[in-house]
Coordinates of C-alpha atoms in Angstrom, one line a residue:
M203 CA 9.9 -52.1 -28.2
S204 CA 9.8 -49.2 -30.9
Q205 CA 6.0 -51.4 -31.2
F206 CA 5.9 -49.4 -26.9
K207 CA 7.5 -46.4 -28.5
K208 CA 5.3 -46.2 -30.8
I209 CA 2.3 -47.1 -28.8
I210 CA 4.0 -44.3 -26.1
G211 CA 4.2 -41.3 -29.3
L212 CA 1.2 -41.8 -29.8
M213 CA -0.2 -40.3 -26.0
I214 CA 1.7 -37.2 -26.3
V215 CA 0.4 -36.4 -29.8
L216 CA -3.1 -37.0 -28.8
L217 CA -3.1 -35.4 -25.3
A218 CA -1.3 -32.2 -26.2
F219 CA -4.1 -31.9 -29.1
M220 CA -6.8 -32.7 -26.3
A221 CA -4.5 -30.0 -24.1
C222 CA -5.3 -27.5 -27.5
K223 CA -8.3 -27.3 -27.2
T224 CA -9.6 -24.7 -25.3
K225 CA -10.4 -20.9 -25.1
A226 CA -8.4 -18.3 -26.4
I227 CA -6.5 -16.5 -23.5
P228 CA -8.0 -13.2 -23.5
T229 CA -5.8 -10.3 -25.0
D230 CA -4.8 -6.5 -23.2
K231 CA -7.5 -4.1 -24.5
D232 CA -6.9 -1.0 -26.7
Q233 CA -6.0 1.8 -23.9
K234 CA -6.3 5.3 -24.4
P235 CA -3.0 6.9 -24.1
L236 CA -1.7 9.0 -21.3
P237 CA -2.0 13.2 -22.8
E238 CA 1.3 14.4 -23.7
R239 CA 1.3 17.3 -20.9
Y240 CA -1.5 18.5 -18.3
T241 CA -1.4 21.7 -19.2
N242 CA 0.1 23.9 -22.3
Q243 CA 3.2 24.1 -19.7
S244 CA 6.8 21.8 -21.7
D245 CA 8.2 21.5 -18.3
T246 CA 9.4 17.8 -18.1
V247 CA 11.0 17.8 -14.4
N248 CA 8.6 16.6 -12.0
S249 CA 8.4 16.9 -8.1
G250 CA 7.4 13.5 -7.5
S251 CA 11.6 12.3 -8.1
L252 CA 12.6 14.4 -4.8
Q253 CA 13.2 12.9 -1.8
W254 CA 10.2 13.4 1.6
Q255 CA 13.7 14.9 2.9
L256 CA 14.2 17.3 0.7
F257 CA 10.5 18.0 -0.8
Y258 CA 9.9 19.0 3.3
K259 CA 12.0 21.8 4.8
D260 CA 10.3 22.0 7.9
D261 CA 13.4 19.9 10.5
N262 CA 10.2 18.9 13.3
L263 CA 8.2 17.9 9.9
K264 CA 11.0 15.6 9.1
K265 CA 11.2 13.9 12.5
L266 CA 8.1 13.0 12.7
I267 CA 7.9 11.1 10.0
E268 CA 11.4 9.7 10.5
T269 CA 9.7 8.0 13.1
A270 CA 6.5 7.3 11.9
L271 CA 8.8 4.8 8.9
S272 CA 10.8 3.3 11.7
N273 CA 6.5 3.0 14.4
N274 CA 3.7 2.9 12.6
F275 CA 1.7 0.1 12.4
D276 CA 0.7 0.1 8.2
L277 CA 4.0 0.0 7.4
L278 CA 5.8 -2.4 9.5
A279 CA 2.9 -5.3 8.7
A280 CA 3.4 -4.2 4.9
V281 CA 7.4 -4.9 5.7
Q282 CA 5.6 -8.2 6.7
K283 CA 3.8 -9.3 3.9
I284 CA 7.0 -8.7 2.1
E285 CA 8.8 -11.0 3.5
I286 CA 5.7 -13.0 3.0
A287 CA 5.4 -12.5 -0.7
Q288 CA 9.6 -13.5 -0.8
N289 CA 8.9 -16.7 0.9
Q290 CA 7.0 -17.5 -1.8
F291 CA 9.0 -16.7 -4.6
R292 CA 11.4 -18.9 -2.7
L293 CA 9.2 -22.0 -3.0
K294 CA 7.6 -21.7 -6.1
K295 CA 11.2 -21.0 -7.3
S296 CA 12.3 -24.4 -5.2
E297 CA 9.6 -26.0 -7.2
L298 CA 11.9 -26.4 -10.6
L299 CA 14.5 -28.0 -8.7
P300 CA 14.4 -32.0 -7.3
L301 CA 12.9 -32.9 -4.7
V302 CA 15.6 -35.3 -2.8
N303 CA 14.7 -36.5 1.3
A304 CA 16.5 -38.7 3.3
G305 CA 14.7 -41.3 5.3
A306 CA 15.2 -44.8 7.0
G307 CA 12.7 -47.5 7.7
I308 CA 11.7 -50.5 9.2
A309 CA 9.4 -53.3 7.2
Q310 CA 8.4 -56.5 8.5
R311 CA 6.8 -59.0 6.0
K312 CA 4.5 -62.5 5.7
F313 CA 3.7 -63.4 2.5
G314 CA 0.6 -66.3 1.8
L315 CA 2.3 -69.7 1.1
F316 CA -0.3 -70.5 -1.1
T317 CA 1.1 -67.1 -3.3
M318 CA 4.1 -66.9 -5.5
D319 CA 6.0 -65.0 -3.9
G320 CA 5.0 -66.7 -0.7
A321 CA 5.0 -70.3 -2.1
G322 CA 8.5 -68.9 -4.2
N323 CA 10.4 -67.7 -1.7
A324 CA 9.8 -70.9 0.6
S325 CA 12.4 -72.5 -1.9
T326 CA 14.9 -69.7 -2.6
N327 CA 17.9 -69.6 -0.7
I328 CA 18.0 -65.5 0.0
R329 CA 22.1 -66.7 1.3
P330 CA 24.4 -70.2 0.8
N331 CA 22.0 -72.6 2.5
Q332 CA 19.5 -69.8 3.6
I333 CA 16.3 -70.5 2.7
V334 CA 14.0 -66.8 2.5
P335 CA 12.7 -66.7 5.6
E336 CA 8.8 -66.7 6.5
H337 CA 8.5 -64.2 8.4
L338 CA 10.8 -61.6 6.6
P339 CA 12.3 -58.2 8.3
D340 CA 13.2 -55.3 5.6
Y341 CA 15.7 -52.5 6.0
Q342 CA 16.5 -49.7 4.8
V343 CA 18.4 -46.2 4.4
G344 CA 18.4 -43.9 1.8
L345 CA 17.3 -40.9 -0.7
N346 CA 15.0 -40.9 -2.5
T347 CA 13.8 -38.0 -4.9
S348 CA 11.0 -37.2 -7.2
W349 CA 10.7 -34.5 -9.7
E350 CA 9.2 -32.8 -12.5
A351 CA 9.9 -32.1 -16.0
D352 CA 8.8 -28.6 -16.8
V353 CA 8.3 -28.4 -20.6
W354 CA 5.5 -26.1 -20.8
G355 CA 6.8 -23.8 -18.4
K356 CA 3.8 -24.4 -15.6
L357 CA 6.5 -24.0 -13.1
K358 CA 8.4 -21.2 -14.3
N359 CA 5.2 -18.8 -15.1
K360 CA 4.4 -19.7 -11.7
K361 CA 7.6 -18.7 -9.9
K362 CA 7.2 -15.4 -12.5
A363 CA 4.1 -15.0 -11.2
A364 CA 5.1 -15.1 -7.4
L365 CA 8.4 -12.9 -8.5
A366 CA 6.2 -10.0 -9.4
R367 CA 3.8 -9.7 -6.6
Y368 CA 7.0 -10.2 -4.3
S369 CA 7.8 -6.6 -6.4
G370 CA 4.1 -5.6 -6.2
S371 CA 4.3 -6.5 -2.2
I372 CA 7.2 -3.4 -2.5
E373 CA 5.4 -1.1 -4.0
A374 CA 2.4 -1.4 -1.4
K375 CA 4.9 -0.5 0.6
N376 CA 6.3 2.4 -1.1
A377 CA 2.3 3.3 -1.8
I378 CA 1.5 3.0 2.0
Q379 CA 4.4 5.1 2.8
S380 CA 3.9 7.9 0.5
I381 CA -0.4 7.8 1.5
L382 CA 1.2 7.8 5.1
I383 CA 4.3 10.9 4.7
A384 CA 1.5 12.8 3.5
E385 CA -1.1 12.2 5.7
I386 CA 1.6 13.1 8.9
A387 CA 2.7 16.5 7.4
A388 CA -1.7 17.5 6.4
T389 CA -1.9 17.3 9.9
Y390 CA 1.0 18.8 11.0
Y391 CA 0.1 21.9 9.0
E392 CA -3.4 21.3 10.4
L393 CA -2.5 21.3 13.6
I394 CA -0.2 24.5 12.7
A395 CA -3.4 27.0 11.6
L396 CA -5.0 25.5 14.5
D397 CA -2.4 27.6 17.0
N398 CA -2.7 30.8 14.6
E399 CA -6.8 30.5 14.8
L400 CA -5.9 30.2 18.6
D401 CA -3.7 33.5 18.2
I402 CA -5.8 35.8 16.9
I403 CA -9.2 34.2 18.7
K404 CA -7.2 35.8 22.0
E405 CA -6.3 39.0 19.9
T406 CA -9.6 39.2 19.3
T407 CA -11.2 38.4 22.7
A408 CA -8.3 41.2 24.3
L409 CA -10.6 43.2 22.3
Q410 CA -13.7 42.6 22.3
Q411 CA -13.0 42.9 26.1
A412 CA -11.9 46.2 26.5
A413 CA -14.4 47.0 23.6
L414 CA -16.6 45.2 27.0
D415 CA -14.8 47.5 29.8
I416 CA -15.3 50.9 27.4
I417 CA -19.1 49.7 27.5
K418 CA -19.2 49.6 30.4
L419 CA -18.2 52.8 31.5
K420 CA -20.5 53.8 29.9
K421 CA -23.4 53.0 31.5
E422 CA -22.3 54.2 34.1
A423 CA -21.8 57.2 32.8
G424 CA -25.8 56.5 31.1
V425 CA -24.7 56.7 27.8
Y426 CA -25.7 53.0 27.0
N427 CA -27.8 50.6 28.9
E428 CA -28.0 47.0 29.7
L429 CA -28.2 46.1 26.7
A430 CA -24.6 47.4 25.4
V431 CA -23.2 45.3 28.2
K432 CA -25.2 42.1 27.8
Q433 CA -24.6 42.1 23.4
F434 CA -20.7 42.7 24.3
E435 CA -20.9 39.8 26.9
G436 CA -22.4 37.7 24.8
Q437 CA -19.7 38.0 22.0
V438 CA -16.9 37.9 24.6
F439 CA -18.1 34.5 25.9
N440 CA -18.8 33.2 22.3
S441 CA -15.3 33.3 21.7
K442 CA -13.9 32.0 25.3
S443 CA -16.5 29.1 24.2
F444 CA -14.3 28.7 20.4
E445 CA -10.7 29.0 21.9
L446 CA -12.1 26.1 24.0
N447 CA -13.2 24.1 21.2
I448 CA -9.7 25.0 19.1
L449 CA -7.7 24.0 22.0
Q450 CA -9.9 20.5 22.2
L451 CA -9.1 20.3 18.6
I452 CA -5.5 21.2 18.7
Q453 CA -5.1 18.1 21.7
I454 CA -6.7 15.7 19.1
T455 CA -5.3 16.8 16.5
E456 CA -1.9 16.2 18.2
N457 CA -2.7 12.8 19.6
H458 CA -3.7 11.8 15.9
L459 CA -0.3 12.5 14.5
N460 CA 1.1 11.0 17.5
F461 CA -0.9 7.3 16.5
L462 CA 0.5 7.9 12.8
C463 CA 4.1 7.5 14.5
G464 CA 2.7 4.8 16.5
R465 CA 3.5 6.5 20.0
F466 CA 1.1 7.3 23.6
P467 CA 0.2 10.9 23.5
Q468 CA 2.8 13.4 23.3
A469 CA 3.5 17.0 23.5
I470 CA 3.8 18.2 19.3
A471 CA 6.8 20.1 18.6
R472 CA 6.3 22.8 16.0
D473 CA 7.2 26.7 15.1
K474 CA 3.9 28.3 14.1
T475 CA 5.2 30.9 13.1
T476 CA 6.4 29.2 9.8
F477 CA 2.7 29.1 8.7
S478 CA 3.2 32.4 6.5
S479 CA 6.2 31.7 4.5
F480 CA 4.8 29.0 2.6
D481 CA 7.8 27.3 0.4
F482 CA 5.9 24.6 -1.7
K483 CA 7.2 25.0 -5.3
I484 CA 6.4 22.1 -7.6
S485 CA 7.3 21.2 -11.4
T486 CA 4.2 18.9 -13.0
G487 CA 6.1 17.2 -15.7
I488 CA 4.3 14.9 -18.2
P489 CA 1.5 12.6 -17.1
S490 CA 4.1 9.4 -18.4
Q491 CA 6.3 9.9 -15.7
L492 CA 3.5 9.0 -13.1
L493 CA 4.2 5.2 -14.8
A494 CA 7.4 4.8 -13.1
L495 CA 6.6 7.3 -9.5
R496 CA 3.5 6.1 -8.6
P497 CA 4.0 2.7 -6.8
D498 CA 0.2 2.2 -6.9
I499 CA 0.2 2.2 -10.4
R500 CA 3.4 0.0 -10.8
E501 CA 2.1 -2.3 -8.5
V502 CA -1.0 -2.7 -10.0
E503 CA 1.0 -3.4 -13.3
L504 CA 3.3 -6.1 -11.7
E505 CA 0.1 -8.4 -10.2
L506 CA -1.0 -7.7 -14.4
A507 CA 2.3 -9.7 -14.8
A508 CA 1.3 -12.0 -12.4
A509 CA -2.7 -12.7 -13.2
K510 CA -0.7 -13.4 -17.3
C511 CA 1.8 -15.7 -15.7
D512 CA -1.0 -17.4 -13.4
V513 CA -3.1 -18.2 -17.1
K514 CA 0.5 -19.0 -18.8
A515 CA 0.3 -21.4 -15.8
A516 CA -3.0 -22.7 -15.9
K517 CA -2.9 -23.5 -19.2
A518 CA 0.5 -25.6 -19.1
A519 CA -2.1 -27.8 -16.9
F520 CA -4.0 -29.4 -19.7
Y521 CA -1.1 -30.7 -21.2
P522 CA 1.4 -34.0 -20.2
S523 CA 2.4 -34.5 -17.5
F524 CA 6.3 -35.2 -17.4
T525 CA 8.0 -36.6 -14.0
M526 CA 10.4 -38.8 -12.7
T527 CA 11.4 -40.4 -9.3
G528 CA 14.2 -42.9 -7.9
T529 CA 16.0 -44.1 -4.6
V530 CA 19.3 -44.4 -4.0
G531 CA 19.9 -46.4 -0.4
F532 CA 21.2 -49.8 0.6
Q533 CA 18.6 -52.5 1.3
A534 CA 18.7 -55.8 4.0
F535 CA 16.6 -58.0 6.2
Q536 CA 19.7 -57.8 8.8
S537 CA 20.4 -54.7 10.9
A538 CA 24.0 -56.3 10.4
L539 CA 24.5 -56.6 6.9
L540 CA 22.8 -53.0 5.6
F541 CA 26.1 -51.6 4.7
Q542 CA 27.2 -54.4 3.2
T543 CA 28.4 -53.5 -0.2
P544 CA 27.6 -54.0 -3.5
A545 CA 25.4 -56.6 -1.9
S546 CA 23.3 -54.4 -0.2
F547 CA 23.5 -51.4 -2.6
A548 CA 19.6 -50.9 -4.4
Y549 CA 18.3 -48.7 -6.3
T550 CA 14.7 -47.8 -8.7
I551 CA 14.4 -45.1 -11.3
L552 CA 11.1 -45.0 -12.7
G553 CA 10.0 -41.6 -16.1
G554 CA 6.3 -41.7 -15.9
I555 CA 3.9 -39.1 -18.4
S556 CA 0.1 -38.7 -17.3
A557 CA -2.2 -36.1 -18.4
P558 CA -5.8 -35.2 -17.0
L559 CA -8.9 -37.0 -18.4
L560 CA -11.9 -37.4 -16.2
N561 CA -10.5 -34.0 -13.7
R562 CA -10.0 -31.8 -17.1
R563 CA -12.9 -29.6 -16.6
A564 CA -12.0 -29.1 -12.7
I565 CA -8.4 -28.1 -14.8
K566 CA -11.0 -25.9 -17.1
V567 CA -12.6 -24.2 -14.4
Q568 CA -8.7 -23.1 -12.2
F569 CA -7.8 -22.2 -16.3
N570 CA -11.6 -19.8 -17.1
T571 CA -10.7 -18.5 -13.8
A572 CA -7.4 -17.3 -14.3
K573 CA -8.6 -15.8 -17.7
A574 CA -10.9 -13.7 -15.6
L575 CA -8.4 -13.2 -13.0
Q576 CA -6.5 -11.2 -15.4
T577 CA -9.1 -8.9 -17.7
E578 CA -9.5 -8.1 -13.9
S579 CA -6.0 -7.2 -13.0
L580 CA -5.8 -5.2 -16.0
L581 CA -9.1 -2.9 -15.1
K582 CA -7.6 -2.0 -12.2
Y583 CA -4.6 -1.3 -13.8
Q584 CA -6.3 1.2 -16.1
K585 CA -8.6 2.8 -13.6
T586 CA -5.2 3.9 -11.0
V587 CA -3.7 4.9 -13.8
L588 CA -6.7 7.1 -15.0
N589 CA -7.2 7.9 -10.9
G590 CA -3.9 8.6 -11.4
Y591 CA -4.4 11.7 -14.5
I592 CA -7.1 12.4 -12.3
E593 CA -5.5 13.6 -9.2
V594 CA -2.7 15.3 -10.8
A595 CA -5.2 17.0 -12.6
N596 CA -7.7 18.3 -9.6
E597 CA -4.8 18.8 -7.4
M598 CA -3.1 21.3 -10.1
A599 CA -7.0 23.8 -10.1
T600 CA -7.1 23.5 -7.1
I601 CA -4.0 25.3 -6.3
E602 CA -4.5 27.9 -9.0
T603 CA -7.8 28.2 -8.0
L604 CA -6.7 28.1 -3.8
E605 CA -3.4 30.9 -5.1
K606 CA -6.2 33.0 -6.7
T607 CA -8.5 33.3 -2.9
L608 CA -5.9 33.7 -0.8
D609 CA -5.0 36.8 -2.8
L610 CA -8.3 38.1 -2.1
K611 CA -8.7 36.8 1.2
N612 CA -5.2 39.3 2.5
K613 CA -6.8 42.0 1.0
E614 CA -10.6 41.4 2.6
V615 CA -8.9 40.7 5.3
Y616 CA -7.0 44.1 5.4
S617 CA -10.6 45.5 4.9
Y618 CA -11.6 43.9 7.2
E619 CA -9.4 44.8 10.1
K620 CA -9.0 48.5 9.4
S621 CA -13.2 49.2 9.0
V622 CA -12.9 47.5 12.6
E623 CA -9.6 50.2 14.0
I624 CA -12.0 52.7 12.3
A625 CA -15.5 51.6 14.3
N626 CA -13.2 51.8 16.9
D627 CA -12.3 55.1 17.0
L628 CA -16.0 56.2 15.7
F629 CA -17.7 54.1 19.0
K630 CA -14.6 56.2 20.8
S631 CA -16.0 59.6 19.8
G632 CA -19.6 59.2 19.6
R633 CA -20.1 58.5 15.6
A634 CA -20.6 54.9 16.0
N635 CA -22.9 52.6 17.8
Y636 CA -22.0 49.9 19.8
L637 CA -23.9 47.3 16.8
E638 CA -21.2 48.7 14.5
V639 CA -18.1 47.6 16.5
L640 CA -19.4 43.9 17.6
T641 CA -20.5 43.5 13.3
A642 CA -16.9 44.6 12.3
Q643 CA -15.2 43.2 15.8
R644 CA -17.6 39.8 14.0
T645 CA -16.6 40.2 10.9
A646 CA -13.2 40.6 10.6
L647 CA -12.7 37.5 13.2
E648 CA -14.3 35.6 10.3
S649 CA -12.4 36.6 7.5
K650 CA -9.0 35.8 8.9
I651 CA -10.0 32.3 10.5
D652 CA -10.5 32.5 6.6
L653 CA -7.6 33.5 5.6
I654 CA -6.1 30.8 7.5
N655 CA -8.7 27.8 6.8
T656 CA -7.5 29.1 3.2
K657 CA -3.9 28.7 3.9
K658 CA -4.2 25.2 5.5
S659 CA -6.0 24.1 1.3
Q660 CA -2.9 25.3 -0.2
Y661 CA -0.6 23.6 2.3
K662 CA -2.6 20.4 2.0
A663 CA -3.1 20.5 -2.1
S664 CA 0.5 20.5 -2.2
I665 CA 1.0 17.7 -0.5
N666 CA -1.1 15.9 -2.1
L667 CA 0.3 17.1 -5.4
Y668 CA 3.1 16.1 -4.4
K669 CA 2.1 13.1 -3.2
A670 CA -0.2 12.5 -6.6
L671 CA 2.9 12.6 -9.2
G672 CA 4.5 10.4 -7.0
G673 CA 6.3 11.6 -4.4
G674 CA 6.9 10.4 -0.7
W675 CA 8.1 6.9 -1.3
Q676 CA 11.9 7.7 -2.2

């Protein structure tokens, strides 16, 4: 017995030594820390921590977002992925516990008479004065169990990896929600911008029509010829075709909003008069807050944690496995005797140890794959963090530029509106020709459209900055 124990101990030491001969696990590469701040500001308040209900003030927009959160197909699919990941975690968690099954079986045996079993049974009583039957029935009812002792933490690390991926699926859903809300808000303000463009075009068309009527009267009086009439007519037709294009864009934009809300096309409630009252005030805080607020960064961080656990589990596969199996129940050669205890009571207990020898190459491949996936997850994490910082920096620069541009555009529109008034007055008094009126109207229209587009870009940049700071999923 002592000799047997020595052999088992020697096998364990030898197998453990063989398992340790693996390549070193890759460690995290040195990562440059995030800058302490975006600019010279020292404010630590981050608007990304605001709930979207507080950030967006428009009630019509809030209703659209609420509808989308309930019906959007991408978001609903993300919820199902959370359910899948949760079930995977439960599965890995259950692998740490013994596996117990209940079962019943019926067998019929016949041993050859020229075998040890057959010859022994032919001269053995199974019951007093009853030889073991040549055709021996076997009835069984009971429980069987198996359990692997998680000595090296293989199963525990698989459970940790599944838990990290389950948490990561929640962050993935949050990231989808953040993107969805930002897209709905940007599309909503794009729709309102189109409404305002349509009003400007209608107003301009009316002015052009009035100028055309004057030209026609002056042609009849012999002041102008047909060329002037056609010039003004062409401009009116151009504005009307522009109006039709805007109406088409409005319909397409409405349909896109309805698609994001997971519903068939219908009218979108909105107040176009709110477009001029820009009320987004955003504080960027400090860059390190992105690590906690951005769901995409938290998702890849959890994926990296899961990859690390996968490497540990893959390494543990080199070590010996300790398993225990057993059965307990009732067994008899007649069904009537099956539950007559203690004679029919039966059990088996088996403990075993095994380690890979011939299949070590396959395990090594799996281990190296796990290390490569860990390195890939680390690089993805670093890329996502850098991308988050760049997104914030870009939107901040865009907003700063748009604020200056918007001020200039307002002055530009005011100047061109005055030029149209002056051109019309001079034209009526005969001190300006019709080409000057045409040019002034066309330029004023273009400047007003540019002003609306600049305002729309300002809305979009603010929405994108809020999303880049980690807002929209709370």
